[in-house]
Each structure stands twice: as structure tokens, then as C-alpha cells.
Amino acid sequence: MNFHVLTLFPDMIKDGLGTSITGRAIDSGKITLNAVNIRDYTLEKHGHVDDYPYGGGAGMVMQAEPIYRAYQSVIEGIKNKKRPRVLYMTPQGKVFNQQMARELAGEEDLIFLCGHYEGVDERILEMIVTDNVSIGDYVLTGGELPAMVMIDSISRLVDGVLNNKDSAEYESFSDNLLEYPQYTRPEEFMGRKVPEVLLSGHHANIEKWRKEQSLKRTMERRPDLLNNIL
Ligand code: 6GU
């Protein structure tokens, strides 16, 4: 799976995803991360990538041309394959969830477009964007964190990225339930004991207890999730 990120802050993307599980997935070639600096594609001698908004108003708007040229360079690098989806990171998009992660994990290449400042010239969005995606109803300064959030959650669904084949499936949301509580040594910590059933070695009982805990937790903390399965 190949992730391409069009951004003014490629180091933020590389640093953010270069560590831990996603970092290992990059090192082993299970995923690739191509962080493209939009500024490298400006034709302006001063390296500007933004300008004042037509009609006035606060802030600056990212210009179409450097984004278009950065996009073209990515497309040329993946010739003779079908045109990849281009995800624009925007609070105006569809809210990202596990189902979208699963769907996107089936793609070979994905292009993430990260805006900054007050916005991006609408014309380039019309030309190249296939999906507007948000990570929730709050405002961020740019699309880099949302892109990293999505790449993290898509990557862990790519074959071989998690060491345990089962773990991607078992975690919260895969069956629309929150994960059951986990314990490790010692058996007692400051007077708090590990639930007896987990020490019993009785696998059927453990399975049953975990299912119950998942359901209880979901009812208490995220009852809205249950509406989706009923
Ligand atoms: Cl995807 N982008 C930006 N810039 N802000 C956001 C967002 C995305 N999701 C929530 N706020």
C-alpha cells in the first residue's frame, strides 16, 4: 500500500509516522510513505504557495498551481495504474470511521491533500479531489494530523503490518463493540486483583466474560454504537 501526502510540512508527516508500528511497516516495505512538499512545485521565484483571497477577508488561500504540479508528479510516479483516490482533509468532509478505513485499505495507492492557512483554491479541489474527509467536528490548523490519523488506522489493516494476524480484527469497533479490559502481571496491584476467570485457564469462560465486558462497556460508554447493530 502506497501513501502519498501533498503537504507544506513533509517533516511533520515523516516524523509522525516514522516511529513505532507505522515506522516498522515503512522499514519493512509493507507500506510506503511519500511526503511531497508542495512548496517544491511552485513556479514563483519567492517560493510563495498562497495569496490573498479574491473578494477580501481574513487569511491566505493556497494556490492551485503548486498543488496541481505536486499532484502531477505523484501521478507520473504511478503510471499505467488506475488513477488513485485523492482525499482532501477538511472539516467539511465525511467523518472518518473504521468502515472507511477498511474500504480504503483495499486501495493500492492513496493521495492525501493537506490544506493550511484559511483554505485552498476551490478550482484545484474540483479538479483532483475524489473524497472530502474529516476526522471529527472540531477545527484544526491543517490537514497533516488528520492525514496521519487516517494513514495510521489504514496501515494497521494492511496484511503483515501487525504481527498478530488476529489483532486487527479483535479490537474495538471491528464488531461495533468496545474492547474488553486487559490485565497483566502482577495478579494483585495495590489491593486490586485480576478477575478470577482470567486466571482459570477455562477458555470458554474467558471468552464469555470478555464478550459480556465488551457489551457492558459499550452500553455504558458508547450506547450510540449499539444502535448500528440492532
Ligand atoms: Cl480532516 N482537516 C482539517 N483541516 N481540520 C479538521 C479536519 C480535517 N477534521 C477535523 N478538523
PDB file of N, CA and C in Angstrom, residues 2-4 32 34 71-86 108-111:
ATOM      1  N   ASN A   2       0.609   2.162  -0.911  1.00  0.00           N
ATOM      2  CA  ASN A   2       1.449   3.362  -1.037  1.00  0.00           C
ATOM      3  C   ASN A   2       0.668   4.619  -0.667  1.00  0.00           C
ATOM      4  N   PHE A   3       1.170   5.340   0.343  1.00  0.00           N
ATOM      5  CA  PHE A   3       0.555   6.592   0.779  1.00  0.00           C
ATOM      6  C   PHE A   3       1.361   7.770   0.222  1.00  0.00           C
ATOM      7  N   HIS A   4       0.687   8.686  -0.450  1.00  0.00           N
ATOM      8  CA  HIS A   4       1.305   9.906  -0.959  1.00  0.00           C
ATOM      9  C   HIS A   4       0.637  11.079  -0.255  1.00  0.00           C
ATOM     10  N   THR A  32       4.467   2.189   1.875  1.00  0.00           N
ATOM     11  CA  THR A  32       5.435   3.242   1.560  1.00  0.00           C
ATOM     12  C   THR A  32       4.795   4.588   1.889  1.00  0.00           C
ATOM     13  N   ASN A  34       5.220   8.574   0.922  1.00  0.00           N
ATOM     14  CA  ASN A  34       5.823   9.551   0.022  1.00  0.00           C
ATOM     15  C   ASN A  34       5.270  10.933   0.400  1.00  0.00           C
ATOM     16  N   TYR A  71       0.706  17.186  -7.481  1.00  0.00           N
ATOM     17  CA  TYR A  71      -0.193  16.062  -7.791  1.00  0.00           C
ATOM     18  C   TYR A  71       0.268  15.335  -9.061  1.00  0.00           C
ATOM     19  N   GLN A  72       0.586  16.105 -10.114  1.00  0.00           N
ATOM     20  CA  GLN A  72       1.060  15.507 -11.374  1.00  0.00           C
ATOM     21  C   GLN A  72       2.305  14.667 -11.158  1.00  0.00           C
ATOM     22  N   SER A  73       3.217  15.145 -10.310  1.00  0.00           N
ATOM     23  CA  SER A  73       4.456  14.402 -10.075  1.00  0.00           C
ATOM     24  C   SER A  73       4.162  13.059  -9.410  1.00  0.00           C
ATOM     25  N   VAL A  74       3.165  13.041  -8.544  1.00  0.00           N
ATOM     26  CA  VAL A  74       2.783  11.777  -7.899  1.00  0.00           C
ATOM     27  C   VAL A  74       2.156  10.832  -8.923  1.00  0.00           C
ATOM     28  N   ILE A  75       1.224  11.362  -9.733  1.00  0.00           N
ATOM     29  CA  ILE A  75       0.541  10.557 -10.750  1.00  0.00           C
ATOM     30  C   ILE A  75       1.544   9.949 -11.734  1.00  0.00           C
ATOM     31  N   GLU A  76       2.532  10.745 -12.137  1.00  0.00           N
ATOM     32  CA  GLU A  76       3.534  10.245 -13.078  1.00  0.00           C
ATOM     33  C   GLU A  76       4.349   9.108 -12.480  1.00  0.00           C
ATOM     34  N   GLY A  77       4.530   9.154 -11.170  1.00  0.00           N
ATOM     35  CA  GLY A  77       5.277   8.091 -10.495  1.00  0.00           C
ATOM     36  C   GLY A  77       4.522   6.776 -10.399  1.00  0.00           C
ATOM     37  N   ILE A  78       3.215   6.818 -10.628  1.00  0.00           N
ATOM     38  CA  ILE A  78       2.426   5.581 -10.548  1.00  0.00           C
ATOM     39  C   ILE A  78       1.684   5.330 -11.858  1.00  0.00           C
ATOM     40  N   LYS A  79       2.372   5.620 -12.990  1.00  0.00           N
ATOM     41  CA  LYS A  79       1.823   5.421 -14.342  1.00  0.00           C
ATOM     42  C   LYS A  79       1.283   4.016 -14.539  1.00  0.00           C
ATOM     43  N   ASN A  80       0.479   3.879 -15.571  1.00  0.00           N
ATOM     44  CA  ASN A  80      -0.169   2.636 -16.021  1.00  0.00           C
ATOM     45  C   ASN A  80      -0.979   1.888 -14.960  1.00  0.00           C
ATOM     46  N   LYS A  81      -1.190   2.552 -13.809  1.00  0.00           N
ATOM     47  CA  LYS A  81      -2.186   2.014 -12.872  1.00  0.00           C
ATOM     48  C   LYS A  81      -3.397   2.938 -12.942  1.00  0.00           C
ATOM     49  N   LYS A  82      -4.525   2.526 -12.352  1.00  0.00           N
ATOM     50  CA  LYS A  82      -5.702   3.401 -12.379  1.00  0.00           C
ATOM     51  C   LYS A  82      -5.482   4.612 -11.476  1.00  0.00           C
ATOM     52  N   ARG A  83      -6.167   5.689 -11.817  1.00  0.00           N
ATOM     53  CA  ARG A  83      -5.992   6.937 -11.078  1.00  0.00           C
ATOM     54  C   ARG A  83      -6.385   6.761  -9.615  1.00  0.00           C
ATOM     55  N   PRO A  84      -5.476   7.055  -8.688  1.00  0.00           N
ATOM     56  CA  PRO A  84      -5.779   6.815  -7.278  1.00  0.00           C
ATOM     57  C   PRO A  84      -6.789   7.814  -6.716  1.00  0.00           C
ATOM     58  N   ARG A  85      -7.440   7.433  -5.629  1.00  0.00           N
ATOM     59  CA  ARG A  85      -8.334   8.350  -4.926  1.00  0.00           C
ATOM     60  C   ARG A  85      -7.506   9.446  -4.281  1.00  0.00           C
ATOM     61  N   VAL A  86      -8.056  10.669  -4.296  1.00  0.00           N
ATOM     62  CA  VAL A  86      -7.406  11.824  -3.674  1.00  0.00           C
ATOM     63  C   VAL A  86      -8.281  12.298  -2.529  1.00  0.00           C
ATOM     64  N   GLU A 108      -4.526   0.424  -3.730  1.00  0.00           N
ATOM     65  CA  GLU A 108      -3.076   0.251  -3.891  1.00  0.00           C
ATOM     66  C   GLU A 108      -2.335   1.551  -3.570  1.00  0.00           C
ATOM     67  N   ASP A 109      -2.856   2.667  -4.060  1.00  0.00           N
ATOM     68  CA  ASP A 109      -2.277   3.993  -3.797  1.00  0.00           C
ATOM     69  C   ASP A 109      -3.359   4.923  -3.281  1.00  0.00           C
ATOM     70  N   LEU A 110      -2.987   5.791  -2.353  1.00  0.00           N
ATOM     71  CA  LEU A 110      -3.891   6.838  -1.869  1.00  0.00           C
ATOM     72  C   LEU A 110      -3.129   8.154  -1.814  1.00  0.00           C
ATOM     73  N   ILE A 111      -3.788   9.236  -2.268  1.00  0.00           N
ATOM     74  CA  ILE A 111      -3.177  10.566  -2.195  1.00  0.00           C
ATOM     75  C   ILE A 111      -3.938  11.389  -1.166  1.00  0.00           C
TER      76      ILE A 111
END
